[in-house]
Coordinates of C-alpha atoms in Angstrom, one line a residue:
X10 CA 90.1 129.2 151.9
X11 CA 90.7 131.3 154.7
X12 CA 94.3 131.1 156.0
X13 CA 94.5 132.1 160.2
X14 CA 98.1 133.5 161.7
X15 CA 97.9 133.5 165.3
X16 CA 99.9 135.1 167.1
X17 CA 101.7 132.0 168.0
X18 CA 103.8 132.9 164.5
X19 CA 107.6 134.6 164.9
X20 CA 107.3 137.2 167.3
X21 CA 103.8 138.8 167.1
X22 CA 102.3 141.8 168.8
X23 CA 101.0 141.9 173.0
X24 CA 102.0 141.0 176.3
X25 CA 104.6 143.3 177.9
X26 CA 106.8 143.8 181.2
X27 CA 106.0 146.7 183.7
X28 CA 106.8 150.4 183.0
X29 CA 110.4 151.4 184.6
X30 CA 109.0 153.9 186.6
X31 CA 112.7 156.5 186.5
X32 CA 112.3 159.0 183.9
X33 CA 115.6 157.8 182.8
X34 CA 115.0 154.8 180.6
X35 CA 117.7 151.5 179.9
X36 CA 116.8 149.8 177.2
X37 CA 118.7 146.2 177.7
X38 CA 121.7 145.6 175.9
X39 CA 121.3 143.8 173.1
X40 CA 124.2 142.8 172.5
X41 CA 124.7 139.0 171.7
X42 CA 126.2 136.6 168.8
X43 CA 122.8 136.7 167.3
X44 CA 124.5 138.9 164.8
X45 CA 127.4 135.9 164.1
X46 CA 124.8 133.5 162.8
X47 CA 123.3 135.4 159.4
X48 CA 124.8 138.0 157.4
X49 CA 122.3 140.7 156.5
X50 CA 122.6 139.7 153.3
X51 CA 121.7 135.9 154.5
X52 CA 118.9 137.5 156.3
X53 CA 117.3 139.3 153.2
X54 CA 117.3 135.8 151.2
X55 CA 115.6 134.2 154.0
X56 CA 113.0 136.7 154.2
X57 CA 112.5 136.8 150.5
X58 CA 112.1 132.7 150.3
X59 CA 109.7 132.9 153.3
X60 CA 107.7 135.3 151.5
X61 CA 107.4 133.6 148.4
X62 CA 106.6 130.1 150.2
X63 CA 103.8 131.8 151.8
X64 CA 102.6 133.3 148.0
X65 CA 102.8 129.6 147.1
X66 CA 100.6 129.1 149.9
X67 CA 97.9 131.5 148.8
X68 CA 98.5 133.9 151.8
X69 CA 98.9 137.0 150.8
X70 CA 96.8 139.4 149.2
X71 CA 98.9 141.2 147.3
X72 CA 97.1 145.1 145.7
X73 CA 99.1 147.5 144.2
X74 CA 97.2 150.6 145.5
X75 CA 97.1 148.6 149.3
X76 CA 100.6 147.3 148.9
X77 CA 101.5 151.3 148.3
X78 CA 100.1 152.9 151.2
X79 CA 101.3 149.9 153.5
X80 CA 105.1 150.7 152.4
X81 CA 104.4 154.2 152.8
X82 CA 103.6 154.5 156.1
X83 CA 105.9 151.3 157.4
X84 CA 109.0 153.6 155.1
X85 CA 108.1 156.4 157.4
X86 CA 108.2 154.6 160.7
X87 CA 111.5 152.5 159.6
X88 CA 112.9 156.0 158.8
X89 CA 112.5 156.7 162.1
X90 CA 113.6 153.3 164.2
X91 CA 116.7 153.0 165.3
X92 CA 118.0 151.4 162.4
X93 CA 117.2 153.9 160.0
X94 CA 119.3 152.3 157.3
X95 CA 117.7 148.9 157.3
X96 CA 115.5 147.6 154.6
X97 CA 111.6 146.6 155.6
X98 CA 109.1 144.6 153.4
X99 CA 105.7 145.2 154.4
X100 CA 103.0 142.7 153.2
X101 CA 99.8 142.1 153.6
X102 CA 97.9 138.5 154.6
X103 CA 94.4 137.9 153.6
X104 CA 93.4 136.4 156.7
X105 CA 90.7 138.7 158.7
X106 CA 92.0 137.8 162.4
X107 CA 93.9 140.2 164.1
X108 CA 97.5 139.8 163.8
X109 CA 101.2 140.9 162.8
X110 CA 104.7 139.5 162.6
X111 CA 108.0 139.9 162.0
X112 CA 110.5 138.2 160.9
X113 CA 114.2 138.0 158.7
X114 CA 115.4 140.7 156.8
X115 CA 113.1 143.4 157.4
X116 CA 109.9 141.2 156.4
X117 CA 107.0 142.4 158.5
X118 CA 103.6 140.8 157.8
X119 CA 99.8 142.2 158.6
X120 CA 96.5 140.5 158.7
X121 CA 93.6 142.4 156.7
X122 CA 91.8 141.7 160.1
X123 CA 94.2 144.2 162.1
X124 CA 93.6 146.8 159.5
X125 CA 89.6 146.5 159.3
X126 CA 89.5 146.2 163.5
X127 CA 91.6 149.8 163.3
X128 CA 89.8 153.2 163.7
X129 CA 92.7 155.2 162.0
X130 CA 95.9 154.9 160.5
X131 CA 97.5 155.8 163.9
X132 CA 96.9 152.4 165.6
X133 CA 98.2 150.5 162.5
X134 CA 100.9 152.3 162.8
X135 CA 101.5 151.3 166.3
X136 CA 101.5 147.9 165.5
X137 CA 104.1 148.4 162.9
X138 CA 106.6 150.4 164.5
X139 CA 106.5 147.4 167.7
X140 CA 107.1 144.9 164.7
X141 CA 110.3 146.7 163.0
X142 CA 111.2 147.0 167.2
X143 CA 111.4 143.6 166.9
X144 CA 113.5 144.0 164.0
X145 CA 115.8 146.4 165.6
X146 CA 116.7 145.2 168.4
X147 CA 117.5 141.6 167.1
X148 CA 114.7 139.7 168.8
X149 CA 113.9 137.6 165.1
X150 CA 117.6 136.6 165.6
X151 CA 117.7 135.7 168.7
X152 CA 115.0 133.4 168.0
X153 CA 116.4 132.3 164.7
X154 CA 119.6 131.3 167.0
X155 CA 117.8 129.5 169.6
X156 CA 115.9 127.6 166.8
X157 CA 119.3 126.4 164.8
X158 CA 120.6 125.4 168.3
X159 CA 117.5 123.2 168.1
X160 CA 118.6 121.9 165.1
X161 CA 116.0 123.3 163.4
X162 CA 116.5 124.7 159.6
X163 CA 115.4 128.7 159.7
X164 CA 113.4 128.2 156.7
X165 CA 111.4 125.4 157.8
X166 CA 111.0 126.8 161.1
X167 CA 109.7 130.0 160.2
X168 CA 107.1 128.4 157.6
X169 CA 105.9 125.4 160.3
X170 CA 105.2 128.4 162.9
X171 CA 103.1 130.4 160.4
X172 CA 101.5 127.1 159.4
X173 CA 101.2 125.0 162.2
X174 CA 99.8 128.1 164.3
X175 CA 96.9 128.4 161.2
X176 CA 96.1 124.2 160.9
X177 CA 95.6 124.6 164.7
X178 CA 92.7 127.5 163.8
X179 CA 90.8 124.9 162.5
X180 CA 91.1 126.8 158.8
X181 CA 93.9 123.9 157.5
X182 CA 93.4 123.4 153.9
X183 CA 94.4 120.1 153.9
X184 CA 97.5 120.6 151.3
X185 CA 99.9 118.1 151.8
X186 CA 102.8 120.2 151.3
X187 CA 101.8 122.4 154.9
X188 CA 101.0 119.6 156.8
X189 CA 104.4 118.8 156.1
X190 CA 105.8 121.9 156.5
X191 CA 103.8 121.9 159.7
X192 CA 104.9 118.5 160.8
X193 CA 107.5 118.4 164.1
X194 CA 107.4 122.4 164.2
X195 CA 105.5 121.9 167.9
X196 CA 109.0 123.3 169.6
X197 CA 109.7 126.0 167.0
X198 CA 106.2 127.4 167.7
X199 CA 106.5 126.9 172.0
X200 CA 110.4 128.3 171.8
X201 CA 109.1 131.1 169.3
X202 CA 106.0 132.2 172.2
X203 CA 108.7 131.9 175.0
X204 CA 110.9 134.3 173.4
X205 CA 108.2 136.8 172.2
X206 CA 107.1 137.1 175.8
X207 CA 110.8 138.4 177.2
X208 CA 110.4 140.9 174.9
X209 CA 107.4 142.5 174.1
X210 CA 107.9 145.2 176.7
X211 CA 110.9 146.5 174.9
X212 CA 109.3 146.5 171.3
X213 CA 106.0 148.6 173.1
X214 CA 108.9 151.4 174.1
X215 CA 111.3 151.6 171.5
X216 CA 107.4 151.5 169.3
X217 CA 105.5 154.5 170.9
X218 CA 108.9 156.0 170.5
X219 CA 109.3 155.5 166.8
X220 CA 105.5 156.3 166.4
X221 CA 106.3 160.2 168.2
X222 CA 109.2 160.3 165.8
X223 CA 107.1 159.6 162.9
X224 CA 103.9 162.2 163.6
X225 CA 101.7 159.7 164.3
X226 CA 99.4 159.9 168.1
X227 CA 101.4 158.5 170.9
X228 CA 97.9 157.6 172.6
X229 CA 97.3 155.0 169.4
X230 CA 98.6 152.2 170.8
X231 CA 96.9 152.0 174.4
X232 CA 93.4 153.0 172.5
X233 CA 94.0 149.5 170.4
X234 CA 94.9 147.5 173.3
X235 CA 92.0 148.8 174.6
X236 CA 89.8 147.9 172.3
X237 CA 91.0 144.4 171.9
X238 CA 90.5 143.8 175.5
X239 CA 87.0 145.0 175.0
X240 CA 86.4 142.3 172.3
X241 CA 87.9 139.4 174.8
X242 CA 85.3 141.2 177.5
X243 CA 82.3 141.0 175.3
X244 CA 82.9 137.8 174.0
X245 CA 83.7 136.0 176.9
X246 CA 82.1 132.9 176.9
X247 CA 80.9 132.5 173.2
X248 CA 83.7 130.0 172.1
X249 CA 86.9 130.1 170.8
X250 CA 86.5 131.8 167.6
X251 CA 84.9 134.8 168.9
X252 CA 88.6 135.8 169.9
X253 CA 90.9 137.6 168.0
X254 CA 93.9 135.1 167.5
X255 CA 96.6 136.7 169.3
X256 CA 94.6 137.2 172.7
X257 CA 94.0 133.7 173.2
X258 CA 97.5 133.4 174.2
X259 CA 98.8 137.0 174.8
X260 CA 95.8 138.6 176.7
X261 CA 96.1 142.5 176.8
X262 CA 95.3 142.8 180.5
X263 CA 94.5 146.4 182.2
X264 CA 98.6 146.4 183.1
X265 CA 99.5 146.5 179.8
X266 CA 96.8 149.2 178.3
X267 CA 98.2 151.4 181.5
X268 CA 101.5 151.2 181.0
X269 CA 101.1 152.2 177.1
X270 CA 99.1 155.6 178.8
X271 CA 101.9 156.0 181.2
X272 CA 104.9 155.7 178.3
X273 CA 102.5 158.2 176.0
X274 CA 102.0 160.7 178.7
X275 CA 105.6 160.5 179.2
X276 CA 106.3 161.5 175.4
X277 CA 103.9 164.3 176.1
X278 CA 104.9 166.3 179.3
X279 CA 108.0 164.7 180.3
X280 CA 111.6 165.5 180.2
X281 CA 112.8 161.6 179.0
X282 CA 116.1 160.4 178.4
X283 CA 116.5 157.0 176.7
X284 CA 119.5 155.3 176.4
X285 CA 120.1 152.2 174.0
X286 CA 122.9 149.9 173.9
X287 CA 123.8 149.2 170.7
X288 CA 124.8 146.2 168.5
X289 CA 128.7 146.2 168.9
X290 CA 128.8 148.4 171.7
X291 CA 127.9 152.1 172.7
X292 CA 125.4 153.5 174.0
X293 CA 122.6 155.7 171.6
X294 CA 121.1 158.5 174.3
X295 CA 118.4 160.7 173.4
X296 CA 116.5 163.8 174.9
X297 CA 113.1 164.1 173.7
X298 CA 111.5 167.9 174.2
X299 CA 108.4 167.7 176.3
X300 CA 106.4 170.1 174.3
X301 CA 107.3 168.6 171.0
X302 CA 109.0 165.9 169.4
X303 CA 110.5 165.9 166.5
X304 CA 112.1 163.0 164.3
X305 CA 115.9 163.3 164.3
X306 CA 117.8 164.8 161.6
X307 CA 118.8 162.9 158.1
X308 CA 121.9 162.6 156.2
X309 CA 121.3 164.8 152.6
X310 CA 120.8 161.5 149.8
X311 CA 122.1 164.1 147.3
X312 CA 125.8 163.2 146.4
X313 CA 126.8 167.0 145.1
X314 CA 126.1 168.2 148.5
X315 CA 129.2 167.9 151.6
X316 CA 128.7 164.6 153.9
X317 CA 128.0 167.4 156.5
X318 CA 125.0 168.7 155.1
X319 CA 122.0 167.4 157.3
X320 CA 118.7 168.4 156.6
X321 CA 115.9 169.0 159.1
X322 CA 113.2 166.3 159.9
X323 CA 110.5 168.9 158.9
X324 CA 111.3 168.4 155.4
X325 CA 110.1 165.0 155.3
X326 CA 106.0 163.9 155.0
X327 CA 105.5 163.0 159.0
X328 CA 101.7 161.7 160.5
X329 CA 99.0 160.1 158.7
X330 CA 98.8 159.6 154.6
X331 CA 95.6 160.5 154.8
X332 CA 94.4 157.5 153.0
X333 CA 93.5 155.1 155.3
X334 CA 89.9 155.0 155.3
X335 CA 89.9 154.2 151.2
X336 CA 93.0 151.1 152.0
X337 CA 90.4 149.6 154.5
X338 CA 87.6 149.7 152.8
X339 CA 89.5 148.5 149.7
X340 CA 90.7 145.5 151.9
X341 CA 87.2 144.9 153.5
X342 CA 86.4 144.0 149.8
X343 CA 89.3 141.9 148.6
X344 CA 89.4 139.9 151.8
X345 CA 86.1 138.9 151.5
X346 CA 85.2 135.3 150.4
X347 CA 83.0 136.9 147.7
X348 CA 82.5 140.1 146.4
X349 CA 78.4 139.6 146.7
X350 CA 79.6 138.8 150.4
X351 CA 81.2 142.5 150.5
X352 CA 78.3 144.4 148.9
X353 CA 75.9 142.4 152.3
X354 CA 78.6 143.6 154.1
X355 CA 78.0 147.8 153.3
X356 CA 74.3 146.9 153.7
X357 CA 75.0 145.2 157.3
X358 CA 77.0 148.3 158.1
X359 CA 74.7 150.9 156.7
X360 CA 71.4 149.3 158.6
X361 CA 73.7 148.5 162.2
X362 CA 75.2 152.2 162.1
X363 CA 71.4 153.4 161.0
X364 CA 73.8 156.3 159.2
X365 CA 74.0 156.3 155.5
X366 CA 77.4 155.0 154.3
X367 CA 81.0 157.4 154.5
X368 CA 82.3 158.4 151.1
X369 CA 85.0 155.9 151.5
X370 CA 81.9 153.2 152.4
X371 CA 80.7 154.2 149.0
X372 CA 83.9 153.4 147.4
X373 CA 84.1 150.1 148.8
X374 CA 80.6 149.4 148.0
X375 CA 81.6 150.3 144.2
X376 CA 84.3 147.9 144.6
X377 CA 81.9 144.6 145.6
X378 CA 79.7 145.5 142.6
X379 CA 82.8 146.1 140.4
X380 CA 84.3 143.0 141.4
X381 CA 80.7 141.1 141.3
X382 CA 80.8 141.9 137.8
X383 CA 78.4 144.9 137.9
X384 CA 80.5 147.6 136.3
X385 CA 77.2 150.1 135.3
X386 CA 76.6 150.2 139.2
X387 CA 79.4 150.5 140.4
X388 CA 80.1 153.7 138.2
X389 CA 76.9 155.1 139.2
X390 CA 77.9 154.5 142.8
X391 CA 81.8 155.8 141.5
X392 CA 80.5 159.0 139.7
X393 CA 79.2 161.5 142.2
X394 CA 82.7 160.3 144.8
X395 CA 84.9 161.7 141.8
X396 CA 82.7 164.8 141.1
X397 CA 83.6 166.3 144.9
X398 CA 86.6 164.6 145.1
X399 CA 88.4 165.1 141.5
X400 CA 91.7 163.8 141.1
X401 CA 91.1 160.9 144.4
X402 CA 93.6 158.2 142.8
X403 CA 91.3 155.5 145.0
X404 CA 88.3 156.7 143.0
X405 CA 90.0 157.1 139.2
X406 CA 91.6 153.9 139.3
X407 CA 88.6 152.5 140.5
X408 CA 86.7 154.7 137.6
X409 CA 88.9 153.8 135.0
X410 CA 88.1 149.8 135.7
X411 CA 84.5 150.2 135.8
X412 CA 84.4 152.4 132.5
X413 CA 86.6 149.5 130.8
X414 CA 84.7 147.0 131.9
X415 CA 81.5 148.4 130.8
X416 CA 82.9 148.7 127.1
X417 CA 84.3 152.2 128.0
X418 CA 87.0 151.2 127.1
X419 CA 88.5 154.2 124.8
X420 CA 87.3 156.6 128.4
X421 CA 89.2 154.3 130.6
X422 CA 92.9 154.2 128.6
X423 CA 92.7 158.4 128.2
X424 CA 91.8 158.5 132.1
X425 CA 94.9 155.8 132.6
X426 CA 97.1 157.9 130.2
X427 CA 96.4 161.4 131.7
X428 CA 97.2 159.8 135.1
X429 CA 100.5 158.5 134.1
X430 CA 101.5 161.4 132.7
X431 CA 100.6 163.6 136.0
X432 CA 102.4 160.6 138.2
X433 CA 105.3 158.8 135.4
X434 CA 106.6 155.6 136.5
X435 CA 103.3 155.2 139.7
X436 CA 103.1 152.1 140.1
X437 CA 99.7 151.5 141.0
X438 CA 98.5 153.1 138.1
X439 CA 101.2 151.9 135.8
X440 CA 100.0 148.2 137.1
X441 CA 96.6 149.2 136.7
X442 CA 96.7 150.6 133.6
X443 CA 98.5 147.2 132.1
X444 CA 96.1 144.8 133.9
X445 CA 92.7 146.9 131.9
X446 CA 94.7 146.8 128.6
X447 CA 95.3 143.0 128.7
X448 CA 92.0 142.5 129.8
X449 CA 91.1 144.1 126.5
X450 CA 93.3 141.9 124.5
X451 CA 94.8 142.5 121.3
X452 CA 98.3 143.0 119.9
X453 CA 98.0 146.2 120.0
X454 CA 96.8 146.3 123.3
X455 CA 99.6 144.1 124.3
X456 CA 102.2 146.5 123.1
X457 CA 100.8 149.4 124.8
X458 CA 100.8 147.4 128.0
X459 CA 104.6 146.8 127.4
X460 CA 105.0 150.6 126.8
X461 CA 103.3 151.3 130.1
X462 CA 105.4 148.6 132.0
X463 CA 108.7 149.2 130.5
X464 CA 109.3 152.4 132.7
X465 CA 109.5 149.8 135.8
X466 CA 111.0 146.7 134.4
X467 CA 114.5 147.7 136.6
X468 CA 112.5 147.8 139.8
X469 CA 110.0 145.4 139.4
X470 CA 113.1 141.8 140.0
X471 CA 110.7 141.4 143.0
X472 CA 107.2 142.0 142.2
X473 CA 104.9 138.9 140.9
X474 CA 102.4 141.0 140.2
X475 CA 104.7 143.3 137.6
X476 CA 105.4 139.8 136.4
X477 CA 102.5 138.3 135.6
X478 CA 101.2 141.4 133.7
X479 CA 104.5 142.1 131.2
X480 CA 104.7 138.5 130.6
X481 CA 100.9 138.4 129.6
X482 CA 101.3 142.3 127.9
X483 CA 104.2 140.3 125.9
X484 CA 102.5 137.1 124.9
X485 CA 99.5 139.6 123.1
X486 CA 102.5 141.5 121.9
X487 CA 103.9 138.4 120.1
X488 CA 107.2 138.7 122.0
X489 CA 106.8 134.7 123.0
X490 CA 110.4 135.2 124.7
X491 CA 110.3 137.8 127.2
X492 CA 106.8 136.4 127.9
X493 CA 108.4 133.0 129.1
X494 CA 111.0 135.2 130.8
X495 CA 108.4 137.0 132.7
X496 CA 106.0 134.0 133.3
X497 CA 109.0 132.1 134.7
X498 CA 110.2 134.9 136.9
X499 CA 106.7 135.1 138.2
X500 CA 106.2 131.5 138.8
X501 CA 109.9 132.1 141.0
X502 CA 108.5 134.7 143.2
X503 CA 105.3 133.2 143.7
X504 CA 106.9 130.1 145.7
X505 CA 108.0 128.0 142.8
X506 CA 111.6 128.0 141.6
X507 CA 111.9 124.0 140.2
X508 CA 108.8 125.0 138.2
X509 CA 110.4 128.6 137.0
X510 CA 113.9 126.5 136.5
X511 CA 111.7 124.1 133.6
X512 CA 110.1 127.1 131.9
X513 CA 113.9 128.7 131.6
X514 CA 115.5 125.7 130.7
X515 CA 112.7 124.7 127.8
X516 CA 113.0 128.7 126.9
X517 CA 116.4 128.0 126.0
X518 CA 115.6 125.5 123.7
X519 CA 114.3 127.5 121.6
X520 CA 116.1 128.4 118.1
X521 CA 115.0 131.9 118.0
X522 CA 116.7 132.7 120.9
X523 CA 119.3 135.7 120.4
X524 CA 122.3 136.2 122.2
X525 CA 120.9 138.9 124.8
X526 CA 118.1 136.7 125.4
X527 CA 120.2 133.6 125.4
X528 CA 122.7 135.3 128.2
X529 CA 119.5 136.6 130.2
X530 CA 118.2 133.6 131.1
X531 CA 121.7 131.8 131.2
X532 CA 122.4 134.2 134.3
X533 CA 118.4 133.6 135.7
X534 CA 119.2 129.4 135.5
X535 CA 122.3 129.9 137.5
X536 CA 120.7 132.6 139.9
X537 CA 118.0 130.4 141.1
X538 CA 119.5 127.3 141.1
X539 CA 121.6 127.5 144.2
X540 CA 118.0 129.1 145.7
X541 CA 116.2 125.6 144.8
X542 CA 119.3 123.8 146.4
X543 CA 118.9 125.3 149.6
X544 CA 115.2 125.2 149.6
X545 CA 115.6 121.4 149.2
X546 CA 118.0 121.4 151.9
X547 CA 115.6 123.3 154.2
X548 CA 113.6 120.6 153.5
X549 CA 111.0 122.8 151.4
X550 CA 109.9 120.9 147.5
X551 CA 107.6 121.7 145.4
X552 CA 104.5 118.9 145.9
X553 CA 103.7 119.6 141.9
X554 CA 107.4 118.6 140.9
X555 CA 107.1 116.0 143.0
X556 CA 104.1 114.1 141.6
X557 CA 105.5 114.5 138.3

C-alpha cells in the first residue's frame, strides 16, 4: 500500500511572506492563549497517540539505524531552536512524495520521498529546523485552538488531516476505520492550509537561523526550493501525479527561492539583529557575527559543576553526520514496494548516470538482494565496502545479517558481540543483534537475545520495535510472562490499546503469576486505560474490537 501525506496535513513545509528588507529583524509576537488550551504534558500525550494511530495505520517505516541518524541530526537542530529545552520526536513515513509535518508535542514527521529527492544532509536539515519553527513558535497550537473552537476533537483532527489529505491522493486503502477517521475532516484540512500560509515565512527565518546555529549550509534551503520548482517546471503538463504533493497547493515560486538567498546571504556578510518576542513576554535579541556564527552557549548537564558553569558551543558535534548518503540509500530500499523493485532500481540508476554505482549505491544494492532473500550476493557485493571501509556500522550490520542468513551464523553473533562491546547499550546494534538471534531460534538463542536487550529495557517504554523483539527473545526463552508483557506493550504502541488491555487482563489470569509480575501489569491496566477512554472519546476505536 502506498500511503501519500500532502502537504495539506498540519502545517507542512513552502509558501512564505516577503523578506523584511531592515537588517534589523521582528519576529511577530507570539504571544496568544494558545498556550492556555494544552499543558505540555497534554501536548506530549497527544503526540504520542497520533503517532501510534498512524503505526496502526501502517505509515511509518520505522529502522533502527534510519530512525538513529534522523534523531541525530533533528537533536542537533532542536538544540539549537529557540526552545532548546523542548522534546522533538522525529519519525519517518514510508510514503515516497515529498513532504514534512509537524505537529503536538515535539512530533515532527518526514516522507522517505523528501529524503531520496535531497542531495545532502544539509537540505533535510532545512526542512527540519522550519518544522521544529513551527514547533517553536506555537503555530501547531494555534491551529490546535482554532480547530477545538470548531468543535473539533484534536485527535481526530489531526488524524482526518493526515488521512483525508492521502484518500484524496488517490492511494486510499479502503480501511474502514480511515475513511472514518477521514469523514467530516473537510474544514480541519481547509482551516489547517489557511493557517500554515500566515506562517510559513516566519518558520523559513527562525529555520535558516537554527540551521547556521547548527553547522549545517545556510544556502540548503533555497537550493531545495529550487529544485522542487524545477520538478513543477519539467513536469508541467504531465498530470497530477507527476508533482510532488506539497507543490500542488504551496507552489515554491521564484519569490520564495530569492528571499531564502537573500536571508542566507544575510547570515553570511551581514551584521543582523533578530529580536523575538517570547511566550509570556520579553523580548530574546541576538547578534549574529558576520564572519562566523556560532551556536549559543549551553548550560553544563553535569550536577557537580556550579549553575554558572557554561560551556562553549564548540564542544558539541555541529554540521553534517556524515552519514547521509548510507540513510538514503538504506531508505530507497525499505520504501520500495519490493526489494526485486530496489535491486531494478540501482540498475536504472547505474545505466541513466552511465557511472558505475557510489559505495553507498553498493550498499543499498546489497540491501535489495539481502532483503530479496539473496544473502551469498549480497555479501559478495558487502565484502570489498567493509575491506576499505572497516568498522562502517552501515556496512557490519548489514554484514552481520547476510552472514546469518547464509548459515554464518556463528560469524555473524562474534561480529554482533565485538560491536556491542566497542558501542554498549547502541541501539541499533543492540536491536539488530536480537532481531538475527530470534531469527535463529532456540532457547538458547532466546536468552541471549534477552541478555542483549536487557541493557535498554528502561529506555525502550516507547519503542515497538524494542518490543516486539524482547517479547519474541522471551517467548524462545520460556519466560511466557514477560513475553505477554512485551507483546501487549507492543500491540499499545503500535495503535492498539483495547487489544493490549485483553492480552494484560488474560495475562493476569494466569496462576503463575508472581507478585512483581502481578503489580507490573496491575499499574500497565490502569495506565492505559484512561488512554483507551479518551481515544474513544476522540472518537478513535479499534475496527478489530469492534467486529468482535
Amino acid at each position: 500500500m502506498r500511503l501519500s501525506l500532502l502537504s495539506t496535513a498540519v502545517l507542512t513545509l513552502l509558501l512564505g511572506a516577503p523578506l523584511a528588507q531592515g537588517q534589523d529583524v521582528r519576529l511577530p509576537d507570539i504571544g496568544s492563549s494558545a498556550g492556555e488550551v494544552l499543558s505540555p504534558a497534554r501536548q506530549a500525550e497527544y503526540g504520542g497517540m497520533m503517532l501510534r494511530e498512524l503505526r496502526n495505520y501502517g505509515y511509518l517505516l520505522e529502522d533502527p539505524l534510519l530512525d538513529d541518524w534522523l534523531q541525530k541530526v533533528g537533536t542537533r537542530l532542536g538544540a539549537e531552536s529557540d526552545s532548546p529545552r523542548q522534546s522533538y520526536t522525529f519519525f519517518l513515513m514510508k510514503d515516497r512524495q515529498i513532504n514534512a509535518f509537524a505537529t503536538l508535542g515535539g512530533y515532527i514527521g518526514t516522507n522517505a520521498g523528501l529524503i531520496l529527492t535531497a542531495e545532502r544532509e544539509d537540505e533535510v536539515a532545512a526542512v527540519l529546523s522550519h518544522e521544529i519553527a513551527h514547533v517553536t513558535q506555537q503555530h501547531v497550537l494555534r491551529g490546535v485552538e482554532r480547530a477545538e473552537r470548531d468543535q473539533i476533537p484534536i485527535l481526530l483532527g489531526m488524524l482526518g488531516a493526515i488521512v483525508l489529505a492521502q484518500s484524496a491522493g488517490g492511494n486510499s486503502s479502503g480501511d474502514a476505520s480511515m475513511a472514518a477517521v477521514a469523514s467530516g475532516m473537510g474544514l480541519m484540512q481547509q482551516r489547517q492550509i489557511d493557517y500554515t500560509r500566515s506562517n510559513e515565512s516566519e518558520a523559513d527565518r527562525l529555520g535558516i537561523r537554527t540551521l547556521s546555529r547548527a553547522g549545517y549550509d545556510v544556502d540548503a534551503m533555497a537550493g531545495f526550493f529550487a529544485r522542487m520548482a524545477q520538478a513543477t517546471r519539467a513536469n508541467r503538463g504531465s498530470g497530477r501525479e507527476a508533482y510532488p504533493d506539497y507543490l500542488m497547493t504551496h507552489p515554491v515560486t521564484t519569490t520564495r527561492i530569492s528571499e531564502a538567498k537573500q536571508r542566507a546571504e544575510q547570515m553570511r556578510k551581514d551584521n543582523l539583529t533578530l529580536i523575538t518576542r517570547v511566550p509570556g513576554g520579553g523580548e530574546r535579541v541576538e547578534q549574529f557575527d558576520p564572519k562566523r556564527v556560532v551556536p549559543a552557549e549551553k548550560d553544563s548537564d553535569n550536577p557537580l559543576l556550579p549553575l554558572s558553569v557554561r560551556l562553549p558551543g564548540d564542544l558539541f558535534s555541529r554540521g553534517p553526520t556524515g552519514d547521509f548518503d548510507w540513510a538514503r540509500e538504506r531508505l530507497r530500499v525499505l520504501s520500495a514496494t519490493t526489494a526485486d523493485g530496489a535491486a531494478r532500481d540501482y540498475e536504472t540508476i547505474r545505466r541513466e548516470s552511465g557511472k558505475p554505482l557510489t559505495d553507498a549505491q553498493r550498499y543499498g544494492l546489497a540491501l535489495a538482494h539481502l532483503g530479496a532473500g539473496r544473502p551469498d550476493v549480497a555479501l559478495a557485493e558487502l565484502a570489498p565496502l567493509l575491506a576499505d571501509r572497516p568498522g562502517n556500522l552501515w556496512l557490519e550490520l548489514a554484514t552481520a545479517e547476510a552472514e546469518s542468513r547464509g548459515g554464518r551464523t556463528a560469524a555473524a553473533n562474534q561480529r554482533l558481540a565485538r560491536l556491542l562491546q566497542q558501542m554498549p547499550n547502541n541501539r541499533p546494534i543492540a536491536l539488530t543483534f536480537a532481531r538475527v538471534l530470534n531469527e535463529q531460534g532456540g532457547a538458547e538463542a532466546g536468552r541471549h537475545a534477552q541478555a542483549v536487550l536487557r541493557p535498554l529495557l528502561s529506555r525502550a517504554g516507547n519503542d515497538p520495535v524494542f518490543q516486539q523483539e524482547f517479547g519474541r527473545a522471551n517467548e524462545l526463552a520460556g519466560d511466557p510472562v514477560r513475553a505477554g508483557e512485551a507483546f501487549a506493550e507492543a500491540a499499545f504502541l503500535n495503535g492498539r490499546p483495547e487489544q493490549a488491555l485483553i492480552q494484560l487482563q488474560n495475562l493476569k489470569k494466569r496462576s503463575d503469576l508472581d507478585y512483581y509480575a502481578r503489580a507490573r501489569i496491575d499499574a500497565r491496566i490502569a495506565n492505559i486505560t484512561p488512554q483507551v477512554l479518551e481515544l474513544r472519546r476522540q472518537g478513535v476505536r479499534d475496527p478489530d474490537i469492534e467486529r468482535r
